[in-house]
Short mmCIF file of C-alpha atoms and ligand atoms in Angstrom, two decimals:
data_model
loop_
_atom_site.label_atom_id
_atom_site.label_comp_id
_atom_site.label_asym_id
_atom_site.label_seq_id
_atom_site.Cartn_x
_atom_site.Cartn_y
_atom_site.Cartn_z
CA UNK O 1 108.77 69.49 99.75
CA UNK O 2 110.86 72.14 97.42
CA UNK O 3 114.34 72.33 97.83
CA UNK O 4 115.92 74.93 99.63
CA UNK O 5 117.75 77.41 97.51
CA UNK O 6 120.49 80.51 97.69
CA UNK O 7 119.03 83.67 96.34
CA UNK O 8 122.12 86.21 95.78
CA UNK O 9 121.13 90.14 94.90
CA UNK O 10 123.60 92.43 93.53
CA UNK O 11 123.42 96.15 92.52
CA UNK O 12 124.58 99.78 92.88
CA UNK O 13 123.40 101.69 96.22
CA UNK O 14 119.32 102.41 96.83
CA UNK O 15 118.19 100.50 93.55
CA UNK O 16 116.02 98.51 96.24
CA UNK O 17 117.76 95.23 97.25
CA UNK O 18 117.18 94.73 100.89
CA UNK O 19 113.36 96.14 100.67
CA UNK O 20 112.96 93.32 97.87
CA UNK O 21 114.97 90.82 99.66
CA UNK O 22 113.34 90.83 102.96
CA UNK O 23 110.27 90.63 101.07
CA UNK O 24 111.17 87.55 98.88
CA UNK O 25 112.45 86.06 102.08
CA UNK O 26 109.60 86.36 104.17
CA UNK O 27 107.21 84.73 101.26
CA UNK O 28 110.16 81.58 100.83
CA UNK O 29 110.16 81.30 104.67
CA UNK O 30 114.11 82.05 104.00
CA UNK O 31 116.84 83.69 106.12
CA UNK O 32 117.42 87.38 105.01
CA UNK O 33 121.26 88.17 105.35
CA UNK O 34 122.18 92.27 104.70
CA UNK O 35 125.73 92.04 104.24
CA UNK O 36 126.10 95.65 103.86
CA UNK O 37 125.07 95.89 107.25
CA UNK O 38 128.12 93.74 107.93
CA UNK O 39 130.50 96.37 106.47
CA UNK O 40 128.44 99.33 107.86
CA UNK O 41 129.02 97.21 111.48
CA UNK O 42 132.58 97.68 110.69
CA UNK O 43 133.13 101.37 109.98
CA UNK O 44 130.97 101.66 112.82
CA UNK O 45 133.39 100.15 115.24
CA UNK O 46 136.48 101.57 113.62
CA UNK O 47 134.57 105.33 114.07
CA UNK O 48 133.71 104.65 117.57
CA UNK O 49 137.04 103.27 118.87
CA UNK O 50 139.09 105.80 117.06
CA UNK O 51 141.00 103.31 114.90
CA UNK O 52 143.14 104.57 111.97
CA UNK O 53 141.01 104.15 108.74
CA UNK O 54 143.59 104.38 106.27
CA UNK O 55 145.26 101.08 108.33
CA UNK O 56 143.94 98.10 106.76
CA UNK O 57 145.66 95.93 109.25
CA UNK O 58 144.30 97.97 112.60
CA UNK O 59 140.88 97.29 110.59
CA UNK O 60 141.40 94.12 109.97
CA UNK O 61 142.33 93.56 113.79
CA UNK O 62 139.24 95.31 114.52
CA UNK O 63 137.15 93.06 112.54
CA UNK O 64 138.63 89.59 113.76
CA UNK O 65 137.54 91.02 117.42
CA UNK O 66 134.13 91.96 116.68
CA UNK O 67 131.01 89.66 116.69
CA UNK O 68 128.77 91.06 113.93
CA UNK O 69 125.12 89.51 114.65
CA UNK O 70 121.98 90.08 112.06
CA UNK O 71 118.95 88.88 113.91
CA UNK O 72 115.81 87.95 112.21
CA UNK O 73 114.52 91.33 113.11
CA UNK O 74 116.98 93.06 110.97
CA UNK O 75 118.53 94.29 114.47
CA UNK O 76 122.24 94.20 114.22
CA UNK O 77 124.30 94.15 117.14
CA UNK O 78 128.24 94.04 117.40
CA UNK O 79 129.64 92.44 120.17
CA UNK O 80 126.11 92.53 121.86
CA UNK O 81 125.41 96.31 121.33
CA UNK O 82 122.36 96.99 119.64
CA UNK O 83 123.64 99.67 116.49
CA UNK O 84 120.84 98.99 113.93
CA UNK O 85 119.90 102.75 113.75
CA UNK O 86 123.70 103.79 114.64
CA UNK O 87 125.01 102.25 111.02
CA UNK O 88 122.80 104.20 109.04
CA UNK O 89 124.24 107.62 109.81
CA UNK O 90 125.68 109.63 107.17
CA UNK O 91 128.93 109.54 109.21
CA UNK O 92 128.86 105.88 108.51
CA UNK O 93 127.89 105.96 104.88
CA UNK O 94 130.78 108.46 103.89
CA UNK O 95 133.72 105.65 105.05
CA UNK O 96 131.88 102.48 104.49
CA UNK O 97 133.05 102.01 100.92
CA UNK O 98 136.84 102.49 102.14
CA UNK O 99 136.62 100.61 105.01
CA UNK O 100 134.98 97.70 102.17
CA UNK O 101 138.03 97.93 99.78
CA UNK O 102 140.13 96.40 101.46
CA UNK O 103 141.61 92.52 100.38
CA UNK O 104 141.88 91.28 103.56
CA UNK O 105 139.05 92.72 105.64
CA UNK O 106 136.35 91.02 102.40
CA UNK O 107 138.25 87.92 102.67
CA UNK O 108 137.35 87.75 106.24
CA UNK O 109 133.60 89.01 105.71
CA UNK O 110 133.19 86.55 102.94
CA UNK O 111 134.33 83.17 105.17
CA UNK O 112 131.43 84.61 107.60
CA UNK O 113 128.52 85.16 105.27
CA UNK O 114 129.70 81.60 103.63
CA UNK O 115 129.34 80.57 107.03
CA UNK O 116 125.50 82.26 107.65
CA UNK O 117 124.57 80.47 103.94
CA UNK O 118 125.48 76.72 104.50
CA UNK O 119 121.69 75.47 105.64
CA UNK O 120 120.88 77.38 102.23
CA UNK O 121 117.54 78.48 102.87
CA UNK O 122 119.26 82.06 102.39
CA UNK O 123 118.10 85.59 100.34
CA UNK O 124 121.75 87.29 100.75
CA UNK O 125 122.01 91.28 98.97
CA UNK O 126 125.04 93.16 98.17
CA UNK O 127 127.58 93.57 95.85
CA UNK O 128 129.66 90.48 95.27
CA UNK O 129 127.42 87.56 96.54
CA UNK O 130 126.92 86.01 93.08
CA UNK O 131 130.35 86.61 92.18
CA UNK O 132 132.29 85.85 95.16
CA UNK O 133 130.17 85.27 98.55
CA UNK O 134 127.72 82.64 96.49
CA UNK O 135 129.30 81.66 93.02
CA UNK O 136 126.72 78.26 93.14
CA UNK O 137 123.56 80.18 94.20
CA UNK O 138 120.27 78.72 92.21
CA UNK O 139 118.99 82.75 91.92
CA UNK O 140 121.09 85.56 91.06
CA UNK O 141 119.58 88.97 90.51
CA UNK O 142 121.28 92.60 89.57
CA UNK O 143 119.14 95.29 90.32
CA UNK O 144 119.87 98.34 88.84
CA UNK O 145 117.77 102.20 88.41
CA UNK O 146 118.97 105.16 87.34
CA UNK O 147 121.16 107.43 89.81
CA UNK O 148 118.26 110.08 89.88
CA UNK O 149 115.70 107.35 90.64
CA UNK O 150 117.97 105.92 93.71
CA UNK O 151 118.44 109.46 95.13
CA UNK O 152 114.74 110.18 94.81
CA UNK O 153 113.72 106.70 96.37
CA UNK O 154 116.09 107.47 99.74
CA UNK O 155 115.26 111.30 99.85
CA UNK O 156 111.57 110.02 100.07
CA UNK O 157 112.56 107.34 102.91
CA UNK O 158 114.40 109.64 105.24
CA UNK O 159 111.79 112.26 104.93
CA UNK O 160 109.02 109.78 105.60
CA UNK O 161 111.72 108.90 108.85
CA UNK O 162 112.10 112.85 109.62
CA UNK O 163 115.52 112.67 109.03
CA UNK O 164 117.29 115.58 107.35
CA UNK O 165 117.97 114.95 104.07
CA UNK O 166 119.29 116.74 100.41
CA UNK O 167 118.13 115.31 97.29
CA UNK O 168 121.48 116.46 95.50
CA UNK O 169 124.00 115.42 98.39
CA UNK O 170 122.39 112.18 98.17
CA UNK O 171 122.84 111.71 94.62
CA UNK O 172 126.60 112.62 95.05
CA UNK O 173 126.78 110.32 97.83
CA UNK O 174 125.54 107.52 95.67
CA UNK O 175 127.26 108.32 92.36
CA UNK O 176 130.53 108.57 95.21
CA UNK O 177 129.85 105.00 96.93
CA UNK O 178 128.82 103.72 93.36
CA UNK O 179 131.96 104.49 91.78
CA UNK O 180 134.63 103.04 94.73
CA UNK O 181 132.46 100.08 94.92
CA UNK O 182 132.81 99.22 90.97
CA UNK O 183 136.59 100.60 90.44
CA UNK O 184 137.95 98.44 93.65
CA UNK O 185 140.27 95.41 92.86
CA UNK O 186 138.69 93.25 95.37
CA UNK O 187 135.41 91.71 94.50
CA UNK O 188 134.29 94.95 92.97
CA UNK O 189 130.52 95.62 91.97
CA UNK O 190 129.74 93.74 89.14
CA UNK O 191 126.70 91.46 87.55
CA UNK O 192 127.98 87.69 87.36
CA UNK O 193 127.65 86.62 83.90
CA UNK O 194 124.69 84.34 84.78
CA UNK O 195 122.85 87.30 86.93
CA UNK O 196 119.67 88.40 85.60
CA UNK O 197 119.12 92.22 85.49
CA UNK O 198 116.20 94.12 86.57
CA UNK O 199 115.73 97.72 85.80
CA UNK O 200 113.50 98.87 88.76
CA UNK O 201 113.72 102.22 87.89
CA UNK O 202 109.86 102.03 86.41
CA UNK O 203 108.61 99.16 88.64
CA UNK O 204 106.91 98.79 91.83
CA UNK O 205 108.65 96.77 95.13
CA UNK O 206 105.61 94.04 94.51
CA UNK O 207 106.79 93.82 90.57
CA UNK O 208 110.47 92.99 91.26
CA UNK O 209 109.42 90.89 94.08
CA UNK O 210 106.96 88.98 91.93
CA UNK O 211 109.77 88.56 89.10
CA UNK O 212 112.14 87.62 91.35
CA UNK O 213 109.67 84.69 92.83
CA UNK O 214 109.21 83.77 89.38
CA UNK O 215 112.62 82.96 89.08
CA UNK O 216 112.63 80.91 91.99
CA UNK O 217 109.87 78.93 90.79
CA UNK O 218 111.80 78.30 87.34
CA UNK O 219 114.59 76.31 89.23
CA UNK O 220 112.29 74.72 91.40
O1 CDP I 301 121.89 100.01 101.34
P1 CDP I 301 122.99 100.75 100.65
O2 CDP I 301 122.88 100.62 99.17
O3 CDP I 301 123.16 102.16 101.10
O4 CDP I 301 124.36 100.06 100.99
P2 CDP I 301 124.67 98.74 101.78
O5 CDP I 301 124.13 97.56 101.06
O6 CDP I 301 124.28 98.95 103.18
O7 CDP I 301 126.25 98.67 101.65
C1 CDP I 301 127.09 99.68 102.18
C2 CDP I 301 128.46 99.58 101.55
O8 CDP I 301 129.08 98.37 101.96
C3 CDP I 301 128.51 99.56 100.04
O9 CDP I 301 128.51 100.85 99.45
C4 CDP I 301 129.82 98.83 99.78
O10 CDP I 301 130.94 99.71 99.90
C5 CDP I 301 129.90 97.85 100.94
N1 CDP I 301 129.47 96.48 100.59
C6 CDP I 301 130.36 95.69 99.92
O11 CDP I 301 131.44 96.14 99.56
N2 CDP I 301 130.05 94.39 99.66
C7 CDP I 301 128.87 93.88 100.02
N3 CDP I 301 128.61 92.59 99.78
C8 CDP I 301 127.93 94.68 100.68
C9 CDP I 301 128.25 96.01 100.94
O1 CDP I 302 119.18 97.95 99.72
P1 CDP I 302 119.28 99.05 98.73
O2 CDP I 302 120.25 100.11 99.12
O3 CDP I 302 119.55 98.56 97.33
O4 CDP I 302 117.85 99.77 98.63
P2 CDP I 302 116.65 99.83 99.68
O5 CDP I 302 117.12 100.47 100.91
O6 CDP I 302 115.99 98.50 99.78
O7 CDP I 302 115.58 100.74 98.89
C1 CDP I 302 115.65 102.12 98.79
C2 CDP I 302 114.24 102.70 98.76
O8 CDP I 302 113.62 102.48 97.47
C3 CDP I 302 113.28 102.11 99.78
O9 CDP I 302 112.68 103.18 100.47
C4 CDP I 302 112.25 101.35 98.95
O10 CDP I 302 110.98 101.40 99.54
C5 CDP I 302 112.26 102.10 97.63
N1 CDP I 302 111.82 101.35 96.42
C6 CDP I 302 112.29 100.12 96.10
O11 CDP I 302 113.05 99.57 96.88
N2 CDP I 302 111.94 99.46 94.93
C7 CDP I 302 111.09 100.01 94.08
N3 CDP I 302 110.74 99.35 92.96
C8 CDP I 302 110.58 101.28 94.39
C9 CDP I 302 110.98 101.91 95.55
#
């Protein structure tokens, strides 16, 4: 039987990692872990209970108390509530990226999705797994497409929800999250050296998925 590998994917907001991941992980028979949804868990709780955002200890107090769970229905719950639809609101969206800057809150997300990735077995997205979450994982993939190409992908996925949405606040939304998520000191977004790129901008889901399994076949 094939070896059971870590597959890290990296890359700027909407380029179309956790549509490709869940894929690739469901073909592998792998565990699909959405770390953003850890962070977006996060702001979450710090919006609902009121806490101070600009405290990075209250946060970080916050954090250690709450149980962040990612089931294998892409459900999330913290601390047993059921929030999968509640951390995609735009409310959530516009703090996430401050709520992720900070040292000591990634240091503590980090030890838990090194936790979720010991059995291996794992297809983990992001921004710093093949940097800093998985440094040894066999795959590592940065997606990238152009900003107008992102906006345009997540315009066409709320209206296809029939949730409101603006093609040009999205697009400063991304270009926003995009640029605190690369010019933060701690684990900012970044390809690791031995990450291979994919520019999705012209390709379908199935053709990064397909590249992506070709990869996995290489080490294999
Ligand atoms: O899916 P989308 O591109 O909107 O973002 P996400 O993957 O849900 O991540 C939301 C935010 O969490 C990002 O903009 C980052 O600020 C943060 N994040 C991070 O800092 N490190 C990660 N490994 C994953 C997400
Ligand atoms: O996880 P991330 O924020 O990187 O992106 P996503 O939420 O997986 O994808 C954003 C949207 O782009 C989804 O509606 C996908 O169906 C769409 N898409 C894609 O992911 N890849 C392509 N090659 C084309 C479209």
């Amino acid at each position: 039987t094939e070896k059971k590998i870590a597959i890290a994917i990296d890359g700027p907001a909407a380029a179309g990692k956790s549509t490709v991941a869940k894929k690739v992980a469901e073909k592998l028979h792998y565990v699909y872990i959405d770390t953003g949804a850890m962070y977006r868990s996060l702001t979450y709780k710090v919006l609902q209970d009121n806490i101070d955002m600009k405290d990075e200890n209250a946060v970080l107090n916050l954090l250690k108390k709450t149980n962040i769970l990612l089931d294998q229905h892409f459900d999330v719950y913290v601390n047993n509530e059921k929030i999968t639809a509640e951390i995609r609101t735009s409310d959530v969206t516009d703090h996430v990226s401050l709520i992720a800057s900070y040292p000591s809150v990634r240091e503590e997300m980090v030890t838990r999705q090194q936790k979720l990735a010991t059995d291996r077995g794992v297809v983990m997205d992001g921004r710093d797994i093949g940097t800093r979450v998985l440094p040894d994982a066999e795959v590592k993939v940065f997606l990238i497409a152009s900003v107008e190409e992102r906006a345009k992908r997540r315009h066409e996925e709320n209206v296809t929800k029939h949730l409101p949405s603006n093609f040009e606040q999205i697009k400063l939304d991304i270009e926003k999250r995009d640029r605190m998520d690369t010019e933060r000191t701690a684990s900012p977004l970044k390809k690791a050296d031995d990450a291979i790129e994919i520019d999705t901008t012209s390709l379908s889901i199935e053709d990064v998925v397909n590249k992506i399994l070709s990869l996995v076949q290489e080490v294999e």
